[in-house]
Amino acid sequence: MTNLLFLPGLITPDADSSTLTWVIFMASKYAKMFAEATGTTLLIAVVGTILGFVLGFAVGLVNSTAIHPEDNPVKKFLLRLLKIIVVIYVEIFRDTPMIVQGMVIYYGLRQNNLMITSLAAGILVTVLNTGAYMGETVRGGIQSVDKGQEEGALAMGISHFGAMMYVILPQALKNIYPEMGNTFVNNLKMTSVLNVIGVSELFLMAKTAGGAYYKYYESYLVIALIYLVLCFVFNRVFHWSEKKMQDKNDYELATEYLDTEKA
């Protein structure tokens, strides 16, 4: 007879118990472990995505910076060198799986006596992977802004850097914000591949819990529900904030900034 009545975490269900019974049992017995793994997953996704966005913006700016004939030779050389480095970096991380990147970076660094932890390696991989993809997104976002915007800013006496920071990037940010939200949610799910280097995220914890009773299916159902709730909540948050950004009027006259620069 199927045992449906038990104290979660205290009485183990019968072998013939239903899947739901085992899911409830696994979720309750290993609640603390799943909670800690959820925290680790969120930590990697949040920190890795934020730092990856910063790296992606730098990559996008380098890619979108034009080399003019009138530039001095040193500037031309440095820009070309940066562009070559950026292209190689982007190609490597866009053309290889994240699970392989994790293995290469983690074991590669440790093999060279850099005793990096699995958590730090997981965050590093997420940062580098996010930066490569966001770099192309930022470049596309900058190019989507009408060139007349920069020309107008330069005509008003604003420097190239000022035009980029106060005119171009704010408009580009609106264009790429939806992709930023998608990248974060994707990183949240992709942390599961980091179990190969021992990161104590949700997938590794589910595999560990499932192995105790040979109930892998039920254990994976638990983390599937956790991922579903997390991604659903963050998708709704990003959708709401995207609408607020589109409704808000961020375009103001640049007279105050212009006066500051002239001063």
PDB file of N, CA, C and O in Angstrom, residues 92-166:
ATOM      1  N   ILE A  92      36.451  33.101 -28.912  1.00  0.00           N
ATOM      2  CA  ILE A  92      36.715  31.937 -28.063  1.00  0.00           C
ATOM      3  C   ILE A  92      35.517  31.615 -27.179  1.00  0.00           C
ATOM      4  O   ILE A  92      35.079  30.460 -27.097  1.00  0.00           O
ATOM      5  N   PHE A  93      34.958  32.635 -26.529  1.00  0.00           N
ATOM      6  CA  PHE A  93      33.892  32.376 -25.558  1.00  0.00           C
ATOM      7  C   PHE A  93      32.513  32.235 -26.192  1.00  0.00           C
ATOM      8  O   PHE A  93      31.611  31.688 -25.572  1.00  0.00           O
ATOM      9  N   ARG A  94      32.349  32.697 -27.406  1.00  0.00           N
ATOM     10  CA  ARG A  94      31.086  32.487 -28.104  1.00  0.00           C
ATOM     11  C   ARG A  94      31.060  31.155 -28.849  1.00  0.00           C
ATOM     12  O   ARG A  94      29.983  30.634 -29.144  1.00  0.00           O
ATOM     13  N   ASP A  95      32.233  30.617 -29.149  1.00  0.00           N
ATOM     14  CA  ASP A  95      32.314  29.410 -29.974  1.00  0.00           C
ATOM     15  C   ASP A  95      32.655  28.150 -29.189  1.00  0.00           C
ATOM     16  O   ASP A  95      32.918  27.103 -29.787  1.00  0.00           O
ATOM     17  N   THR A  96      32.694  28.244 -27.862  1.00  0.00           N
ATOM     18  CA  THR A  96      32.935  27.054 -27.038  1.00  0.00           C
ATOM     19  C   THR A  96      31.850  26.945 -25.974  1.00  0.00           C
ATOM     20  O   THR A  96      31.337  27.960 -25.498  1.00  0.00           O
ATOM     21  N   PRO A  97      31.480  25.715 -25.577  1.00  0.00           N
ATOM     22  CA  PRO A  97      30.437  25.534 -24.552  1.00  0.00           C
ATOM     23  C   PRO A  97      30.903  26.024 -23.181  1.00  0.00           C
ATOM     24  O   PRO A  97      32.081  25.913 -22.837  1.00  0.00           O
ATOM     25  N   MET A  98      29.967  26.523 -22.394  1.00  0.00           N
ATOM     26  CA  MET A  98      30.294  27.038 -21.071  1.00  0.00           C
ATOM     27  C   MET A  98      30.836  25.936 -20.164  1.00  0.00           C
ATOM     28  O   MET A  98      31.699  26.184 -19.320  1.00  0.00           O
ATOM     29  N   ILE A  99      30.345  24.709 -20.339  1.00  0.00           N
ATOM     30  CA  ILE A  99      30.805  23.603 -19.500  1.00  0.00           C
ATOM     31  C   ILE A  99      32.282  23.314 -19.758  1.00  0.00           C
ATOM     32  O   ILE A  99      33.042  23.009 -18.837  1.00  0.00           O
ATOM     33  N   VAL A 100      32.711  23.451 -21.009  1.00  0.00           N
ATOM     34  CA  VAL A 100      34.117  23.248 -21.361  1.00  0.00           C
ATOM     35  C   VAL A 100      34.959  24.400 -20.832  1.00  0.00           C
ATOM     36  O   VAL A 100      36.068  24.199 -20.331  1.00  0.00           O
ATOM     37  N   GLN A 101      34.442  25.614 -20.929  1.00  0.00           N
ATOM     38  CA  GLN A 101      35.155  26.779 -20.404  1.00  0.00           C
ATOM     39  C   GLN A 101      35.415  26.621 -18.901  1.00  0.00           C
ATOM     40  O   GLN A 101      36.504  26.945 -18.423  1.00  0.00           O
ATOM     41  N   GLY A 102      34.416  26.121 -18.192  1.00  0.00           N
ATOM     42  CA  GLY A 102      34.575  25.909 -16.757  1.00  0.00           C
ATOM     43  C   GLY A 102      35.684  24.923 -16.445  1.00  0.00           C
ATOM     44  O   GLY A 102      36.524  25.154 -15.556  1.00  0.00           O
ATOM     45  N   MET A 103      35.721  23.813 -17.190  1.00  0.00           N
ATOM     46  CA  MET A 103      36.747  22.799 -16.971  1.00  0.00           C
ATOM     47  C   MET A 103      38.141  23.350 -17.279  1.00  0.00           C
ATOM     48  O   MET A 103      39.086  23.141 -16.509  1.00  0.00           O
ATOM     49  N   VAL A 104      38.264  24.056 -18.403  1.00  0.00           N
ATOM     50  CA  VAL A 104      39.570  24.573 -18.825  1.00  0.00           C
ATOM     51  C   VAL A 104      40.085  25.614 -17.835  1.00  0.00           C
ATOM     52  O   VAL A 104      41.258  25.585 -17.423  1.00  0.00           O
ATOM     53  N   ILE A 105      39.224  26.547 -17.443  1.00  0.00           N
ATOM     54  CA  ILE A 105      39.656  27.620 -16.539  1.00  0.00           C
ATOM     55  C   ILE A 105      39.973  27.080 -15.147  1.00  0.00           C
ATOM     56  O   ILE A 105      41.024  27.383 -14.571  1.00  0.00           O
ATOM     57  N   TYR A 106      39.082  26.249 -14.597  1.00  0.00           N
ATOM     58  CA  TYR A 106      39.275  25.743 -13.231  1.00  0.00           C
ATOM     59  C   TYR A 106      40.514  24.862 -13.124  1.00  0.00           C
ATOM     60  O   TYR A 106      41.424  25.125 -12.327  1.00  0.00           O
ATOM     61  N   TYR A 107      40.575  23.823 -13.957  1.00  0.00           N
ATOM     62  CA  TYR A 107      41.698  22.899 -13.865  1.00  0.00           C
ATOM     63  C   TYR A 107      42.971  23.502 -14.459  1.00  0.00           C
ATOM     64  O   TYR A 107      44.081  23.162 -14.017  1.00  0.00           O
ATOM     65  N   GLY A 108      42.807  24.389 -15.437  1.00  0.00           N
ATOM     66  CA  GLY A 108      43.978  25.039 -16.005  1.00  0.00           C
ATOM     67  C   GLY A 108      44.683  25.925 -14.996  1.00  0.00           C
ATOM     68  O   GLY A 108      45.920  25.905 -14.884  1.00  0.00           O
ATOM     69  N   LEU A 109      43.910  26.718 -14.250  1.00  0.00           N
ATOM     70  CA  LEU A 109      44.508  27.594 -13.240  1.00  0.00           C
ATOM     71  C   LEU A 109      45.125  26.790 -12.097  1.00  0.00           C
ATOM     72  O   LEU A 109      46.227  27.096 -11.631  1.00  0.00           O
ATOM     73  N   ARG A 110      44.440  25.750 -11.655  1.00  0.00           N
ATOM     74  CA  ARG A 110      44.959  24.932 -10.551  1.00  0.00           C
ATOM     75  C   ARG A 110      46.210  24.160 -10.980  1.00  0.00           C
ATOM     76  O   ARG A 110      47.120  23.939 -10.170  1.00  0.00           O
ATOM     77  N   GLN A 111      46.255  23.762 -12.233  1.00  0.00           N
ATOM     78  CA  GLN A 111      47.430  23.063 -12.739  1.00  0.00           C
ATOM     79  C   GLN A 111      48.648  23.974 -12.760  1.00  0.00           C
ATOM     80  O   GLN A 111      49.788  23.509 -12.674  1.00  0.00           O
ATOM     81  N   ASN A 112      48.393  25.296 -12.842  1.00  0.00           N
ATOM     82  CA  ASN A 112      49.476  26.280 -12.833  1.00  0.00           C
ATOM     83  C   ASN A 112      49.622  26.927 -11.462  1.00  0.00           C
ATOM     84  O   ASN A 112      50.034  28.089 -11.346  1.00  0.00           O
ATOM     85  N   ASN A 113      49.253  26.163 -10.428  1.00  0.00           N
ATOM     86  CA  ASN A 113      49.443  26.552  -9.020  1.00  0.00           C
ATOM     87  C   ASN A 113      48.643  27.782  -8.606  1.00  0.00           C
ATOM     88  O   ASN A 113      49.010  28.469  -7.651  1.00  0.00           O
ATOM     89  N   LEU A 114      47.561  28.071  -9.320  1.00  0.00           N
ATOM     90  CA  LEU A 114      46.636  29.118  -8.892  1.00  0.00           C
ATOM     91  C   LEU A 114      45.423  28.419  -8.289  1.00  0.00           C
ATOM     92  O   LEU A 114      44.515  27.993  -8.997  1.00  0.00           O
ATOM     93  N   MET A 115      45.431  28.270  -6.957  1.00  0.00           N
ATOM     94  CA  MET A 115      44.428  27.458  -6.271  1.00  0.00           C
ATOM     95  C   MET A 115      43.097  28.200  -6.139  1.00  0.00           C
ATOM     96  O   MET A 115      42.675  28.604  -5.064  1.00  0.00           O
ATOM     97  N   ILE A 116      42.446  28.389  -7.253  1.00  0.00           N
ATOM     98  CA  ILE A 116      41.157  29.060  -7.282  1.00  0.00           C
ATOM     99  C   ILE A 116      40.073  28.105  -6.783  1.00  0.00           C
ATOM    100  O   ILE A 116      40.135  26.892  -7.030  1.00  0.00           O
ATOM    101  N   THR A 117      39.088  28.617  -6.060  1.00  0.00           N
ATOM    102  CA  THR A 117      37.989  27.771  -5.593  1.00  0.00           C
ATOM    103  C   THR A 117      37.017  27.524  -6.740  1.00  0.00           C
ATOM    104  O   THR A 117      36.981  28.271  -7.722  1.00  0.00           O
ATOM    105  N   SER A 118      36.206  26.493  -6.594  1.00  0.00           N
ATOM    106  CA  SER A 118      35.235  26.180  -7.641  1.00  0.00           C
ATOM    107  C   SER A 118      34.204  27.299  -7.782  1.00  0.00           C
ATOM    108  O   SER A 118      33.770  27.615  -8.893  1.00  0.00           O
ATOM    109  N   LEU A 119      33.837  27.934  -6.664  1.00  0.00           N
ATOM    110  CA  LEU A 119      32.871  29.033  -6.708  1.00  0.00           C
ATOM    111  C   LEU A 119      33.450  30.228  -7.460  1.00  0.00           C
ATOM    112  O   LEU A 119      32.775  30.814  -8.324  1.00  0.00           O
ATOM    113  N   ALA A 120      34.685  30.587  -7.138  1.00  0.00           N
ATOM    114  CA  ALA A 120      35.338  31.711  -7.829  1.00  0.00           C
ATOM    115  C   ALA A 120      35.499  31.417  -9.311  1.00  0.00           C
ATOM    116  O   ALA A 120      35.295  32.292 -10.157  1.00  0.00           O
ATOM    117  N   ALA A 121      35.835  30.175  -9.639  1.00  0.00           N
ATOM    118  CA  ALA A 121      35.972  29.790 -11.041  1.00  0.00           C
ATOM    119  C   ALA A 121      34.628  29.871 -11.758  1.00  0.00           C
ATOM    120  O   ALA A 121      34.547  30.308 -12.916  1.00  0.00           O
ATOM    121  N   GLY A 122      33.565  29.461 -11.052  1.00  0.00           N
ATOM    122  CA  GLY A 122      32.227  29.542 -11.645  1.00  0.00           C
ATOM    123  C   GLY A 122      31.820  30.967 -11.949  1.00  0.00           C
ATOM    124  O   GLY A 122      31.245  31.257 -13.011  1.00  0.00           O
ATOM    125  N   ILE A 123      32.112  31.879 -11.026  1.00  0.00           N
ATOM    126  CA  ILE A 123      31.797  33.291 -11.243  1.00  0.00           C
ATOM    127  C   ILE A 123      32.632  33.842 -12.389  1.00  0.00           C
ATOM    128  O   ILE A 123      32.130  34.578 -13.251  1.00  0.00           O
ATOM    129  N   LEU A 124      33.922  33.484 -12.432  1.00  0.00           N
ATOM    130  CA  LEU A 124      34.820  33.959 -13.493  1.00  0.00           C
ATOM    131  C   LEU A 124      34.331  33.499 -14.862  1.00  0.00           C
ATOM    132  O   LEU A 124      34.305  34.291 -15.820  1.00  0.00           O
ATOM    133  N   VAL A 125      33.942  32.251 -14.965  1.00  0.00           N
ATOM    134  CA  VAL A 125      33.434  31.720 -16.233  1.00  0.00           C
ATOM    135  C   VAL A 125      32.176  32.470 -16.658  1.00  0.00           C
ATOM    136  O   VAL A 125      32.006  32.835 -17.827  1.00  0.00           O
ATOM    137  N   THR A 126      31.280  32.718 -15.701  1.00  0.00           N
ATOM    138  CA  THR A 126      30.035  33.432 -16.001  1.00  0.00           C
ATOM    139  C   THR A 126      30.318  34.854 -16.465  1.00  0.00           C
ATOM    140  O   THR A 126      29.683  35.350 -17.402  1.00  0.00           O
ATOM    141  N   VAL A 127      31.285  35.510 -15.820  1.00  0.00           N
ATOM    142  CA  VAL A 127      31.658  36.877 -16.204  1.00  0.00           C
ATOM    143  C   VAL A 127      32.203  36.905 -17.635  1.00  0.00           C
ATOM    144  O   VAL A 127      31.765  37.713 -18.471  1.00  0.00           O
ATOM    145  N   LEU A 128      33.137  36.027 -17.924  1.00  0.00           N
ATOM    146  CA  LEU A 128      33.765  36.015 -19.247  1.00  0.00           C
ATOM    147  C   LEU A 128      32.764  35.617 -20.332  1.00  0.00           C
ATOM    148  O   LEU A 128      32.776  36.190 -21.431  1.00  0.00           O
ATOM    149  N   ASN A 129      31.896  34.660 -20.035  1.00  0.00           N
ATOM    150  CA  ASN A 129      30.897  34.228 -21.009  1.00  0.00           C
ATOM    151  C   ASN A 129      29.888  35.336 -21.279  1.00  0.00           C
ATOM    152  O   ASN A 129      29.550  35.624 -22.430  1.00  0.00           O
ATOM    153  N   THR A 130      29.430  35.984 -20.205  1.00  0.00           N
ATOM    154  CA  THR A 130      28.468  37.083 -20.346  1.00  0.00           C
ATOM    155  C   THR A 130      29.088  38.261 -21.090  1.00  0.00           C
ATOM    156  O   THR A 130      28.453  38.869 -21.957  1.00  0.00           O
ATOM    157  N   GLY A 131      30.332  38.590 -20.762  1.00  0.00           N
ATOM    158  CA  GLY A 131      31.011  39.713 -21.416  1.00  0.00           C
ATOM    159  C   GLY A 131      31.134  39.520 -22.912  1.00  0.00           C
ATOM    160  O   GLY A 131      30.976  40.471 -23.687  1.00  0.00           O
ATOM    161  N   ALA A 132      31.408  38.274 -23.347  1.00  0.00           N
ATOM    162  CA  ALA A 132      31.554  38.005 -24.778  1.00  0.00           C
ATOM    163  C   ALA A 132      30.246  38.220 -25.524  1.00  0.00           C
ATOM    164  O   ALA A 132      30.222  38.813 -26.606  1.00  0.00           O
ATOM    165  N   TYR A 133      29.146  37.738 -24.941  1.00  0.00           N
ATOM    166  CA  TYR A 133      27.847  37.889 -25.606  1.00  0.00           C
ATOM    167  C   TYR A 133      27.320  39.318 -25.500  1.00  0.00           C
ATOM    168  O   TYR A 133      26.757  39.858 -26.456  1.00  0.00           O
ATOM    169  N   MET A 134      27.509  39.945 -24.328  1.00  0.00           N
ATOM    170  CA  MET A 134      27.011  41.299 -24.154  1.00  0.00           C
ATOM    171  C   MET A 134      27.820  42.299 -24.968  1.00  0.00           C
ATOM    172  O   MET A 134      27.313  43.355 -25.348  1.00  0.00           O
ATOM    173  N   GLY A 135      29.085  41.997 -25.245  1.00  0.00           N
ATOM    174  CA  GLY A 135      29.900  42.894 -26.058  1.00  0.00           C
ATOM    175  C   GLY A 135      29.277  43.113 -27.422  1.00  0.00           C
ATOM    176  O   GLY A 135      29.213  44.245 -27.924  1.00  0.00           O
ATOM    177  N   GLU A 136      28.819  42.031 -28.046  1.00  0.00           N
ATOM    178  CA  GLU A 136      28.169  42.148 -29.351  1.00  0.00           C
ATOM    179  C   GLU A 136      26.820  42.849 -29.228  1.00  0.00           C
ATOM    180  O   GLU A 136      26.423  43.612 -30.114  1.00  0.00           O
ATOM    181  N   THR A 137      26.122  42.602 -28.124  1.00  0.00           N
ATOM    182  CA  THR A 137      24.826  43.256 -27.911  1.00  0.00           C
ATOM    183  C   THR A 137      24.998  44.763 -27.737  1.00  0.00           C
ATOM    184  O   THR A 137      24.238  45.558 -28.293  1.00  0.00           O
ATOM    185  N   VAL A 138      26.013  45.146 -26.952  1.00  0.00           N
ATOM    186  CA  VAL A 138      26.284  46.576 -26.733  1.00  0.00           C
ATOM    187  C   VAL A 138      26.689  47.245 -28.034  1.00  0.00           C
ATOM    188  O   VAL A 138      26.237  48.364 -28.346  1.00  0.00           O
ATOM    189  N   ARG A 139      27.536  46.585 -28.810  1.00  0.00           N
ATOM    190  CA  ARG A 139      27.951  47.154 -30.092  1.00  0.00           C
ATOM    191  C   ARG A 139      26.739  47.383 -30.995  1.00  0.00           C
ATOM    192  O   ARG A 139      26.604  48.443 -31.614  1.00  0.00           O
ATOM    193  N   GLY A 140      25.847  46.414 -31.045  1.00  0.00           N
ATOM    194  CA  GLY A 140      24.638  46.568 -31.845  1.00  0.00           C
ATOM    195  C   GLY A 140      23.745  47.673 -31.306  1.00  0.00           C
ATOM    196  O   GLY A 140      23.130  48.422 -32.070  1.00  0.00           O
ATOM    197  N   GLY A 141      23.676  47.783 -29.957  1.00  0.00           N
ATOM    198  CA  GLY A 141      22.856  48.833 -29.354  1.00  0.00           C
ATOM    199  C   GLY A 141      23.376  50.218 -29.656  1.00  0.00           C
ATOM    200  O   GLY A 141      22.610  51.147 -29.930  1.00  0.00           O
ATOM    201  N   ILE A 142      24.706  50.378 -29.620  1.00  0.00           N
ATOM    202  CA  ILE A 142      25.317  51.676 -29.940  1.00  0.00           C
ATOM    203  C   ILE A 142      25.080  52.034 -31.402  1.00  0.00           C
ATOM    204  O   ILE A 142      24.752  53.177 -31.740  1.00  0.00           O
ATOM    205  N   GLN A 143      25.223  51.050 -32.273  1.00  0.00           N
ATOM    206  CA  GLN A 143      25.029  51.300 -33.698  1.00  0.00           C
ATOM    207  C   GLN A 143      23.562  51.571 -34.039  1.00  0.00           C
ATOM    208  O   GLN A 143      23.277  52.176 -35.077  1.00  0.00           O
ATOM    209  N   SER A 144      22.649  51.145 -33.172  1.00  0.00           N
ATOM    210  CA  SER A 144      21.229  51.380 -33.431  1.00  0.00           C
ATOM    211  C   SER A 144      20.816  52.824 -33.164  1.00  0.00           C
ATOM    212  O   SER A 144      19.756  53.266 -33.607  1.00  0.00           O
ATOM    213  N   VAL A 145      21.653  53.559 -32.424  1.00  0.00           N
ATOM    214  CA  VAL A 145      21.366  54.971 -32.141  1.00  0.00           C
ATOM    215  C   VAL A 145      21.758  55.799 -33.364  1.00  0.00           C
ATOM    216  O   VAL A 145      22.852  55.635 -33.915  1.00  0.00           O
ATOM    217  N   ASP A 146      20.872  56.664 -33.773  1.00  0.00           N
ATOM    218  CA  ASP A 146      21.110  57.488 -34.959  1.00  0.00           C
ATOM    219  C   ASP A 146      22.419  58.270 -34.821  1.00  0.00           C
ATOM    220  O   ASP A 146      22.697  58.877 -33.779  1.00  0.00           O
ATOM    221  N   LYS A 147      23.242  58.241 -35.859  1.00  0.00           N
ATOM    222  CA  LYS A 147      24.539  58.934 -35.823  1.00  0.00           C
ATOM    223  C   LYS A 147      24.387  60.441 -35.646  1.00  0.00           C
ATOM    224  O   LYS A 147      25.302  61.121 -35.180  1.00  0.00           O
ATOM    225  N   GLY A 148      23.227  60.951 -36.012  1.00  0.00           N
ATOM    226  CA  GLY A 148      22.987  62.375 -35.832  1.00  0.00           C
ATOM    227  C   GLY A 148      22.998  62.800 -34.378  1.00  0.00           C
ATOM    228  O   GLY A 148      23.253  63.970 -34.063  1.00  0.00           O
ATOM    229  N   GLN A 149      22.718  61.833 -33.466  1.00  0.00           N
ATOM    230  CA  GLN A 149      22.740  62.140 -32.036  1.00  0.00           C
ATOM    231  C   GLN A 149      24.155  62.543 -31.595  1.00  0.00           C
ATOM    232  O   GLN A 149      24.334  63.542 -30.901  1.00  0.00           O
ATOM    233  N   GLU A 150      25.148  61.768 -32.023  1.00  0.00           N
ATOM    234  CA  GLU A 150      26.530  62.092 -31.663  1.00  0.00           C
ATOM    235  C   GLU A 150      26.998  63.349 -32.373  1.00  0.00           C
ATOM    236  O   GLU A 150      27.679  64.194 -31.773  1.00  0.00           O
ATOM    237  N   GLU A 151      26.635  63.483 -33.636  1.00  0.00           N
ATOM    238  CA  GLU A 151      27.037  64.668 -34.393  1.00  0.00           C
ATOM    239  C   GLU A 151      26.457  65.929 -33.772  1.00  0.00           C
ATOM    240  O   GLU A 151      27.133  66.958 -33.678  1.00  0.00           O
ATOM    241  N   GLY A 152      25.216  65.840 -33.320  1.00  0.00           N
ATOM    242  CA  GLY A 152      24.589  66.996 -32.669  1.00  0.00           C
ATOM    243  C   GLY A 152      25.279  67.350 -31.372  1.00  0.00           C
ATOM    244  O   GLY A 152      25.478  68.528 -31.048  1.00  0.00           O
ATOM    245  N   ALA A 153      25.645  66.303 -30.593  1.00  0.00           N
ATOM    246  CA  ALA A 153      26.330  66.543 -29.321  1.00  0.00           C
ATOM    247  C   ALA A 153      27.690  67.178 -29.553  1.00  0.00           C
ATOM    248  O   ALA A 153      28.084  68.118 -28.852  1.00  0.00           O
ATOM    249  N   LEU A 154      28.423  66.688 -30.546  1.00  0.00           N
ATOM    250  CA  LEU A 154      29.736  67.257 -30.858  1.00  0.00           C
ATOM    251  C   LEU A 154      29.616  68.701 -31.347  1.00  0.00           C
ATOM    252  O   LEU A 154      30.451  69.549 -31.026  1.00  0.00           O
ATOM    253  N   ALA A 155      28.551  68.984 -32.096  1.00  0.00           N
ATOM    254  CA  ALA A 155      28.327  70.339 -32.597  1.00  0.00           C
ATOM    255  C   ALA A 155      28.039  71.311 -31.457  1.00  0.00           C
ATOM    256  O   ALA A 155      28.327  72.507 -31.561  1.00  0.00           O
ATOM    257  N   MET A 156      27.479  70.788 -30.358  1.00  0.00           N
ATOM    258  CA  MET A 156      27.195  71.625 -29.192  1.00  0.00           C
ATOM    259  C   MET A 156      28.423  71.849 -28.319  1.00  0.00           C
ATOM    260  O   MET A 156      28.377  72.561 -27.323  1.00  0.00           O
ATOM    261  N   GLY A 157      29.532  71.215 -28.691  1.00  0.00           N
ATOM    262  CA  GLY A 157      30.766  71.403 -27.936  1.00  0.00           C
ATOM    263  C   GLY A 157      31.041  70.319 -26.917  1.00  0.00           C
ATOM    264  O   GLY A 157      31.997  70.415 -26.146  1.00  0.00           O
ATOM    265  N   ILE A 158      30.207  69.261 -26.884  1.00  0.00           N
ATOM    266  CA  ILE A 158      30.427  68.159 -25.951  1.00  0.00           C
ATOM    267  C   ILE A 158      31.528  67.260 -26.514  1.00  0.00           C
ATOM    268  O   ILE A 158      31.578  66.998 -27.712  1.00  0.00           O
ATOM    269  N   SER A 159      32.402  66.786 -25.654  1.00  0.00           N
ATOM    270  CA  SER A 159      33.491  65.918 -26.088  1.00  0.00           C
ATOM    271  C   SER A 159      32.939  64.571 -26.569  1.00  0.00           C
ATOM    272  O   SER A 159      31.790  64.220 -26.300  1.00  0.00           O
ATOM    273  N   HIS A 160      33.808  63.810 -27.268  1.00  0.00           N
ATOM    274  CA  HIS A 160      33.397  62.491 -27.756  1.00  0.00           C
ATOM    275  C   HIS A 160      33.015  61.579 -26.589  1.00  0.00           C
ATOM    276  O   HIS A 160      32.012  60.858 -26.649  1.00  0.00           O
ATOM    277  N   PHE A 161      33.824  61.619 -25.523  1.00  0.00           N
ATOM    278  CA  PHE A 161      33.535  60.797 -24.347  1.00  0.00           C
ATOM    279  C   PHE A 161      32.213  61.217 -23.705  1.00  0.00           C
ATOM    280  O   PHE A 161      31.397  60.378 -23.328  1.00  0.00           O
ATOM    281  N   GLY A 162      32.011  62.535 -23.589  1.00  0.00           N
ATOM    282  CA  GLY A 162      30.766  63.030 -23.013  1.00  0.00           C
ATOM    283  C   GLY A 162      29.561  62.655 -23.852  1.00  0.00           C
ATOM    284  O   GLY A 162      28.500  62.291 -23.328  1.00  0.00           O
ATOM    285  N   ALA A 163      29.712  62.740 -25.176  1.00  0.00           N
ATOM    286  CA  ALA A 163      28.617  62.369 -26.070  1.00  0.00           C
ATOM    287  C   ALA A 163      28.264  60.892 -25.926  1.00  0.00           C
ATOM    288  O   ALA A 163      27.093  60.516 -25.926  1.00  0.00           O
ATOM    289  N   MET A 164      29.291  60.072 -25.774  1.00  0.00           N
ATOM    290  CA  MET A 164      29.061  58.636 -25.626  1.00  0.00           C
ATOM    291  C   MET A 164      28.383  58.323 -24.295  1.00  0.00           C
ATOM    292  O   MET A 164      27.433  57.531 -24.235  1.00  0.00           O
ATOM    293  N   MET A 165      28.860  58.951 -23.220  1.00  0.00           N
ATOM    294  CA  MET A 165      28.350  58.641 -21.883  1.00  0.00           C
ATOM    295  C   MET A 165      26.977  59.230 -21.614  1.00  0.00           C
ATOM    296  O   MET A 165      26.148  58.604 -20.939  1.00  0.00           O
ATOM    297  N   TYR A 166      26.716  60.431 -22.129  1.00  0.00           N
ATOM    298  CA  TYR A 166      25.483  61.131 -21.763  1.00  0.00           C
ATOM    299  C   TYR A 166      24.431  61.164 -22.869  1.00  0.00           C
ATOM    300  O   TYR A 166      23.282  61.519 -22.613  1.00  0.00           O
TER     301      TYR A 166
END
